[in-house]
């Protein structure tokens, strides 16, 4: 039976963009609900600057308080050595570094050029590896950039190579804007094929145009076996105008269940967790019914 690896990113990507502050206690309760639904990995939070993403300024407290499910990989986003210093004081299995496929997005999201960001990340990846952590390398705007438009697959391939040289274990291709369709996903994988196999990547889809599921199913045909999803479709990137929710994990899991593909995830539990968090965000008790 084919199995697909699911990384649940709602607690990080789903919450980072939410203007309404969620308490540490609610985040912990949410992550514990996500853990109980059984995804392979949970991206818990982010050690970015709290000036940039105030919602996730309590990263260390959240990690100190969650209940870890044996076998689940717990990770967090890290943008620089300062973030890594904070992360290393917590119990983590994995970190995720991130770089943008375009210069404009790199400036907006991380206040530096692509070259500067890769230079910042070199010691982060090296030190994380020394500490025994797995390292994911995200490439944002792998399909389209809000400022520069369509992104050439070759630009993504070059960044894959740079991240592999730095020592990341896994490449995560982010369709930050949710602009992909199955054809652009196929062109992306064709374009990066001489540097990395689809099976060594994770695909991170946003659902702006309602085509994320179609893209994921197409990517499976190409050999991709690992996807990010966000419970309840929560999410978006604060520095990418017009990027709404991520692909809802439960939507992906149900589509895979229907095809006899195993994820180990309980879609119903995950959906309930997403609904619960939406209720915290909107204060709408109807969201729980
Ligand atoms: P900067 O302002 O250039 O940083 O930001 P700096 O080094 O000049 O420091 C400025 C202040 O921030 C200083 O504080 C630092 O101490 C502090 P001050 O002395 O002024 O009080 N600082 C930090 N504090 C805590 N933790 C840190 C940290 N670093 C600096 N790690 C920086 C550069 C990269 C830090 C900033 O631009 C940043 O945090 N950016 C992250 C923005 C972000 O989180 N974006 C969303 C995530 S990426 C994404 O969503 C895409 C993805 O989902 C995939 C997809 O969808 O495609 C992954
Ligand atoms: Mg994202």
Short mmCIF file of C-alpha atoms and ligand atoms in Angstrom, two decimals:
data_model
loop_
_atom_site.label_atom_id
_atom_site.label_comp_id
_atom_site.label_asym_id
_atom_site.label_seq_id
_atom_site.Cartn_x
_atom_site.Cartn_y
_atom_site.Cartn_z
CA UNK A 1 0.00 0.00 0.00
CA UNK A 2 1.33 3.41 -0.93
CA UNK A 3 1.86 5.73 2.00
CA UNK A 4 2.18 9.51 2.05
CA UNK A 5 3.96 11.55 4.68
CA UNK A 6 1.88 14.39 6.11
CA UNK A 7 3.34 17.38 7.92
CA UNK A 8 0.73 19.38 9.76
CA UNK A 9 1.63 23.08 9.58
CA UNK A 10 -1.50 24.78 10.95
CA UNK A 11 0.10 25.74 14.25
CA UNK A 12 2.84 27.64 12.39
CA UNK A 13 1.67 28.59 8.90
CA UNK A 14 -1.97 28.63 9.96
CA UNK A 15 -1.47 30.97 12.89
CA UNK A 16 1.42 33.24 11.86
CA UNK A 17 -0.87 35.45 9.79
CA UNK A 18 -3.73 35.73 12.29
CA UNK A 19 -4.13 39.23 13.69
CA UNK A 20 -6.11 38.00 16.69
CA UNK A 21 -3.64 36.80 19.32
CA UNK A 22 -4.06 33.18 20.33
CA UNK A 23 -3.02 32.37 23.91
CA UNK A 24 -0.14 29.98 24.55
CA UNK A 25 -2.59 27.71 26.32
CA UNK A 26 -4.86 27.53 23.25
CA UNK A 27 -1.90 26.85 20.97
CA UNK A 28 -0.78 23.99 23.22
CA UNK A 29 -4.31 22.55 23.30
CA UNK A 30 -4.49 22.85 19.50
CA UNK A 31 -1.14 21.14 18.92
CA UNK A 32 -2.11 18.34 21.31
CA UNK A 33 -5.28 17.81 19.26
CA UNK A 34 -3.20 17.76 16.07
CA UNK A 35 -0.81 15.23 17.60
CA UNK A 36 -3.73 12.96 18.49
CA UNK A 37 -4.82 12.95 14.83
CA UNK A 38 -1.57 11.15 13.94
CA UNK A 39 0.38 13.14 11.31
CA UNK A 40 4.01 12.09 10.79
CA UNK A 41 5.23 15.59 11.59
CA UNK A 42 3.97 18.75 13.23
CA UNK A 43 5.49 22.14 12.51
CA UNK A 44 4.83 23.59 15.93
CA UNK A 45 5.95 27.19 15.74
CA UNK A 46 8.57 29.60 14.51
CA UNK A 47 11.71 31.17 15.99
CA UNK A 48 11.54 34.22 13.76
CA UNK A 49 11.66 37.74 15.17
CA UNK A 50 8.57 38.55 17.25
CA UNK A 51 8.67 42.03 15.69
CA UNK A 52 7.97 40.37 12.35
CA UNK A 53 5.54 37.70 13.52
CA UNK A 54 4.20 38.68 16.96
CA UNK A 55 1.74 35.77 17.04
CA UNK A 56 4.55 33.23 17.40
CA UNK A 57 6.64 35.09 19.99
CA UNK A 58 5.82 32.40 22.56
CA UNK A 59 7.57 29.61 20.61
CA UNK A 60 9.69 28.39 23.53
CA UNK A 61 6.74 28.29 25.93
CA UNK A 62 4.63 26.36 23.45
CA UNK A 63 7.36 23.77 22.93
CA UNK A 64 7.85 23.42 26.68
CA UNK A 65 4.18 22.62 27.22
CA UNK A 66 2.99 20.38 24.38
CA UNK A 67 2.55 16.65 24.87
CA UNK A 68 4.69 14.76 22.40
CA UNK A 69 3.22 11.73 20.72
CA UNK A 70 5.86 9.00 20.34
CA UNK A 71 6.94 8.65 16.72
CA UNK A 72 5.80 12.13 15.68
CA UNK A 73 8.47 14.54 14.47
CA UNK A 74 8.19 18.01 16.02
CA UNK A 75 9.74 20.92 14.13
CA UNK A 76 9.96 24.70 14.06
CA UNK A 77 10.94 27.39 11.58
CA UNK A 78 14.34 29.07 12.08
CA UNK A 79 15.48 32.12 10.06
CA UNK A 80 18.95 32.82 11.52
CA UNK A 81 21.45 31.88 14.22
CA UNK A 82 19.58 33.89 16.81
CA UNK A 83 16.52 31.76 16.09
CA UNK A 84 18.63 28.61 16.23
CA UNK A 85 20.03 29.57 19.64
CA UNK A 86 16.46 29.82 20.89
CA UNK A 87 15.42 26.58 19.18
CA UNK A 88 18.33 24.60 20.60
CA UNK A 89 17.12 25.36 24.11
CA UNK A 90 13.87 23.56 23.31
CA UNK A 91 13.11 19.94 22.61
CA UNK A 92 12.88 19.63 18.82
CA UNK A 93 13.52 16.86 16.30
CA UNK A 94 13.82 19.07 13.28
CA UNK A 95 14.13 22.67 12.12
CA UNK A 96 12.98 24.27 8.90
CA UNK A 97 14.98 27.03 7.23
CA UNK A 98 13.52 29.07 4.39
CA UNK A 99 14.66 30.97 1.36
CA UNK A 100 12.68 32.64 -1.39
CA UNK A 101 12.90 31.90 -5.12
CA UNK A 102 12.78 35.66 -5.89
CA UNK A 103 14.74 38.67 -4.65
CA UNK A 104 11.65 40.81 -3.95
CA UNK A 105 10.04 38.21 -1.74
CA UNK A 106 13.35 37.52 -0.03
CA UNK A 107 13.59 41.20 0.96
CA UNK A 108 9.96 41.42 2.09
CA UNK A 109 9.96 38.16 4.05
CA UNK A 110 13.47 38.07 5.50
CA UNK A 111 14.99 41.54 5.00
CA UNK A 112 17.86 40.28 2.88
CA UNK A 113 18.83 39.18 -0.62
CA UNK A 114 18.75 35.47 -1.55
CA UNK A 115 22.54 35.43 -1.24
CA UNK A 116 22.41 37.06 2.20
CA UNK A 117 19.77 34.62 3.39
CA UNK A 118 21.76 31.60 2.18
CA UNK A 119 24.84 32.99 3.96
CA UNK A 120 22.83 33.37 7.18
CA UNK A 121 21.54 29.83 6.82
CA UNK A 122 24.91 28.13 6.28
CA UNK A 123 25.89 28.17 9.99
CA UNK A 124 22.27 27.46 11.00
CA UNK A 125 22.18 24.24 9.00
CA UNK A 126 25.68 23.20 10.09
CA UNK A 127 25.01 23.78 13.78
CA UNK A 128 21.57 22.13 13.64
CA UNK A 129 23.11 19.06 12.05
CA UNK A 130 25.83 18.97 14.68
CA UNK A 131 23.09 19.03 17.31
CA UNK A 132 21.51 15.97 15.65
CA UNK A 133 18.50 17.76 14.19
CA UNK A 134 16.93 17.02 10.82
CA UNK A 135 16.82 20.10 8.57
CA UNK A 136 14.10 20.98 6.09
CA UNK A 137 14.83 23.67 3.52
CA UNK A 138 11.78 25.54 2.26
CA UNK A 139 11.81 27.39 -1.05
CA UNK A 140 8.97 29.93 -1.00
CA UNK A 141 7.33 31.29 -4.14
CA UNK A 142 8.41 28.21 -6.07
CA UNK A 143 5.62 28.78 -8.61
CA UNK A 144 4.77 32.47 -8.45
CA UNK A 145 5.89 35.57 -6.56
CA UNK A 146 3.46 38.32 -5.51
CA UNK A 147 5.95 40.95 -6.73
CA UNK A 148 7.74 39.33 -9.68
CA UNK A 149 5.11 37.02 -11.18
CA UNK A 150 5.84 33.58 -12.63
CA UNK A 151 8.98 31.93 -11.28
CA UNK A 152 11.24 29.95 -13.62
CA UNK A 153 11.75 26.33 -12.49
CA UNK A 154 15.47 26.84 -13.16
CA UNK A 155 15.62 29.44 -10.37
CA UNK A 156 14.11 26.86 -8.03
CA UNK A 157 16.54 24.18 -9.22
CA UNK A 158 19.52 26.41 -8.46
CA UNK A 159 18.19 27.01 -4.94
CA UNK A 160 17.59 23.28 -4.42
CA UNK A 161 21.25 22.74 -5.26
CA UNK A 162 22.39 25.50 -2.90
CA UNK A 163 20.28 24.14 -0.03
CA UNK A 164 21.52 20.59 -0.63
CA UNK A 165 25.09 21.96 -0.57
CA UNK A 166 24.34 23.59 2.78
CA UNK A 167 23.31 20.17 4.10
CA UNK A 168 19.52 20.18 4.33
CA UNK A 169 17.95 16.71 4.48
CA UNK A 170 14.76 17.64 2.67
CA UNK A 171 13.55 20.29 0.23
CA UNK A 172 10.07 21.70 0.67
CA UNK A 173 8.68 23.50 -2.38
CA UNK A 174 6.23 26.20 -1.37
CA UNK A 175 3.47 27.47 -3.62
CA UNK A 176 3.18 30.43 -1.27
CA UNK A 177 0.46 32.14 -3.29
CA UNK A 178 -1.56 29.07 -4.21
CA UNK A 179 -1.04 29.91 -7.86
CA UNK A 180 -0.15 26.40 -9.05
CA UNK A 181 -2.10 24.11 -11.32
CA UNK A 182 -1.10 20.53 -12.17
CA UNK A 183 0.73 21.72 -15.32
CA UNK A 184 2.89 24.24 -13.47
CA UNK A 185 3.66 21.61 -10.83
CA UNK A 186 4.72 19.19 -13.59
CA UNK A 187 6.93 21.92 -15.17
CA UNK A 188 8.49 22.65 -11.78
CA UNK A 189 9.40 18.99 -11.17
CA UNK A 190 10.67 18.61 -14.74
CA UNK A 191 12.81 21.73 -14.25
CA UNK A 192 14.44 20.55 -11.03
CA UNK A 193 14.75 16.88 -12.03
CA UNK A 194 18.48 16.86 -12.73
CA UNK A 195 19.11 18.10 -9.17
CA UNK A 196 16.53 16.36 -7.02
CA UNK A 197 14.02 13.52 -7.28
CA UNK A 198 10.35 14.24 -6.56
CA UNK A 199 10.47 11.61 -3.81
CA UNK A 200 13.06 13.70 -1.91
CA UNK A 201 10.81 16.76 -1.82
CA UNK A 202 7.80 17.88 0.14
CA UNK A 203 5.12 19.97 -1.53
CA UNK A 204 3.57 22.87 0.39
CA UNK A 205 0.38 24.04 -1.29
CA UNK A 206 -1.89 26.97 -0.61
CA UNK A 207 -5.44 26.83 -1.87
CA UNK A 208 -6.09 30.30 -3.31
CA UNK A 209 -7.59 29.06 -6.54
CA UNK A 210 -9.16 25.92 -5.11
CA UNK A 211 -6.69 23.75 -7.05
CA UNK A 212 -4.36 22.59 -4.29
CA UNK A 213 -5.85 19.10 -4.03
CA UNK A 214 -5.66 18.61 -7.80
CA UNK A 215 -2.01 19.71 -7.64
CA UNK A 216 -1.24 17.27 -4.82
CA UNK A 217 -2.84 14.35 -6.65
CA UNK A 218 -0.93 15.28 -9.81
CA UNK A 219 2.30 15.47 -7.81
CA UNK A 220 1.76 11.95 -6.46
CA UNK A 221 1.70 10.75 -10.09
CA UNK A 222 5.11 12.45 -10.49
CA UNK A 223 6.52 10.61 -7.47
CA UNK A 224 6.03 13.10 -4.63
CA UNK A 225 5.35 11.29 -1.37
CA UNK A 226 5.35 14.07 1.23
CA UNK A 227 2.93 16.98 1.66
CA UNK A 228 2.25 19.80 4.07
CA UNK A 229 -1.30 20.54 5.07
CA UNK A 230 -3.04 22.79 7.53
CA UNK A 231 -5.96 21.57 9.64
CA UNK A 232 -9.11 23.40 8.64
CA UNK A 233 -7.21 25.13 5.81
CA UNK A 234 -5.96 27.73 8.27
CA UNK A 235 -3.18 29.95 7.09
CA UNK A 236 -1.38 32.29 4.77
CA UNK A 237 1.93 34.17 4.69
CA UNK A 238 2.05 37.61 6.39
CA UNK A 239 4.48 38.95 3.80
CA UNK A 240 2.69 37.57 0.74
CA UNK A 241 -0.36 39.73 0.03
CA UNK A 242 -3.21 37.64 -1.31
CA UNK A 243 -2.07 34.30 0.06
CA UNK A 244 -5.01 32.74 1.92
CA UNK A 245 -5.24 29.33 3.52
CA UNK A 246 -3.09 26.30 3.04
CA UNK A 247 -4.39 23.09 1.57
CA UNK A 248 -6.67 21.67 4.30
CA UNK A 249 -4.97 18.53 5.61
CA UNK A 250 -8.27 16.72 6.09
CA UNK A 251 -9.22 17.35 2.44
CA UNK A 252 -5.97 15.77 1.29
CA UNK A 253 -6.22 12.88 3.74
CA UNK A 254 -9.80 12.07 2.70
CA UNK A 255 -8.88 12.13 -0.99
CA UNK A 256 -5.97 9.78 -0.27
CA UNK A 257 -8.10 7.51 1.95
CA UNK A 258 -10.58 7.21 -0.94
CA UNK A 259 -7.71 6.06 -3.20
CA UNK A 260 -6.44 3.51 -0.68
CA UNK A 261 -3.34 5.58 0.10
CA UNK A 262 -2.24 5.52 3.73
CA UNK A 263 -1.35 8.67 5.71
CA UNK A 264 -1.85 7.47 9.27
CA UNK A 265 -3.99 10.56 9.85
CA UNK A 266 -7.48 10.60 11.32
CA UNK A 267 -9.18 13.19 9.08
CA UNK A 268 -12.15 13.64 11.38
CA UNK A 269 -10.01 14.44 14.41
CA UNK A 270 -7.90 16.80 12.41
CA UNK A 271 -10.92 18.60 11.01
CA UNK A 272 -12.32 18.95 14.53
CA UNK A 273 -9.02 20.45 15.68
CA UNK A 274 -9.11 22.97 12.82
CA UNK A 275 -12.70 23.87 13.64
CA UNK A 276 -11.80 24.32 17.29
CA UNK A 277 -8.97 26.70 16.41
CA UNK A 278 -11.16 28.65 14.00
CA UNK A 279 -13.56 29.09 16.87
CA UNK A 280 -10.75 30.50 19.04
CA UNK A 281 -9.86 32.88 16.23
CA UNK A 282 -13.34 34.13 15.50
CA UNK A 283 -14.93 33.71 18.92
CA UNK A 284 -17.76 32.12 16.97
CA UNK A 285 -19.33 29.30 18.94
CA UNK A 286 -21.28 28.25 15.81
CA UNK A 287 -17.94 27.17 14.33
CA UNK A 288 -17.86 24.30 16.79
CA UNK A 289 -21.17 22.81 15.76
P1 LIG B 1 15.90 41.87 10.67
O1 LIG B 1 15.03 42.94 11.21
O2 LIG B 1 16.73 42.17 9.48
O3 LIG B 1 16.82 41.25 11.82
O4 LIG B 1 14.98 40.63 10.35
P2 LIG B 1 17.99 41.83 12.65
O5 LIG B 1 19.02 40.75 12.74
O6 LIG B 1 18.40 43.19 12.12
O7 LIG B 1 17.32 42.01 14.10
C1 LIG B 1 16.30 42.97 14.35
C2 LIG B 1 15.65 42.68 15.70
O8 LIG B 1 15.02 41.39 15.67
C3 LIG B 1 16.67 42.61 16.84
O9 LIG B 1 15.98 43.03 18.00
C4 LIG B 1 16.96 41.13 16.94
O10 LIG B 1 17.38 40.79 18.23
C5 LIG B 1 15.61 40.52 16.65
P3 LIG B 1 16.27 44.48 18.65
O11 LIG B 1 17.72 44.43 19.03
O12 LIG B 1 16.02 45.48 17.57
O13 LIG B 1 15.31 44.51 19.80
N1 LIG B 1 15.71 39.18 16.05
C6 LIG B 1 15.17 38.08 16.59
N2 LIG B 1 14.47 37.88 17.72
C7 LIG B 1 14.08 36.62 17.98
N3 LIG B 1 14.34 35.58 17.17
C8 LIG B 1 15.04 35.73 16.04
C9 LIG B 1 15.49 37.03 15.73
N4 LIG B 1 16.20 37.52 14.69
C10 LIG B 1 16.33 38.83 14.91
N5 LIG B 1 15.28 34.69 15.24
C11 LIG B 1 14.57 38.28 10.19
C12 LIG B 1 15.48 39.43 9.79
C13 LIG B 1 14.92 37.11 9.31
C14 LIG B 1 14.82 37.94 11.66
C15 LIG B 1 13.10 38.72 9.98
O14 LIG B 1 12.96 39.19 8.67
C16 LIG B 1 12.12 37.61 10.22
O15 LIG B 1 11.92 37.15 11.34
N6 LIG B 1 11.45 37.15 9.12
C17 LIG B 1 10.52 36.04 9.18
C18 LIG B 1 9.19 36.41 8.57
C19 LIG B 1 8.32 35.19 8.58
O16 LIG B 1 8.23 34.47 9.55
N7 LIG B 1 7.63 34.94 7.46
C20 LIG B 1 6.76 33.84 7.31
C21 LIG B 1 7.48 32.52 7.23
S1 LIG B 1 7.96 31.96 5.62
C22 LIG B 1 6.53 31.36 4.94
O17 LIG B 1 5.49 31.56 5.50
C23 LIG B 1 6.58 30.57 3.69
C24 LIG B 1 6.39 29.10 3.95
O18 LIG B 1 5.15 28.85 4.61
C25 LIG B 1 6.40 28.33 2.64
C26 LIG B 1 5.39 28.81 1.62
O19 LIG B 1 4.22 29.06 1.93
O20 LIG B 1 5.80 28.88 0.47
C27 LIG B 1 7.51 28.53 4.82
MG1 LIG B 2 3.04 28.64 3.64
#
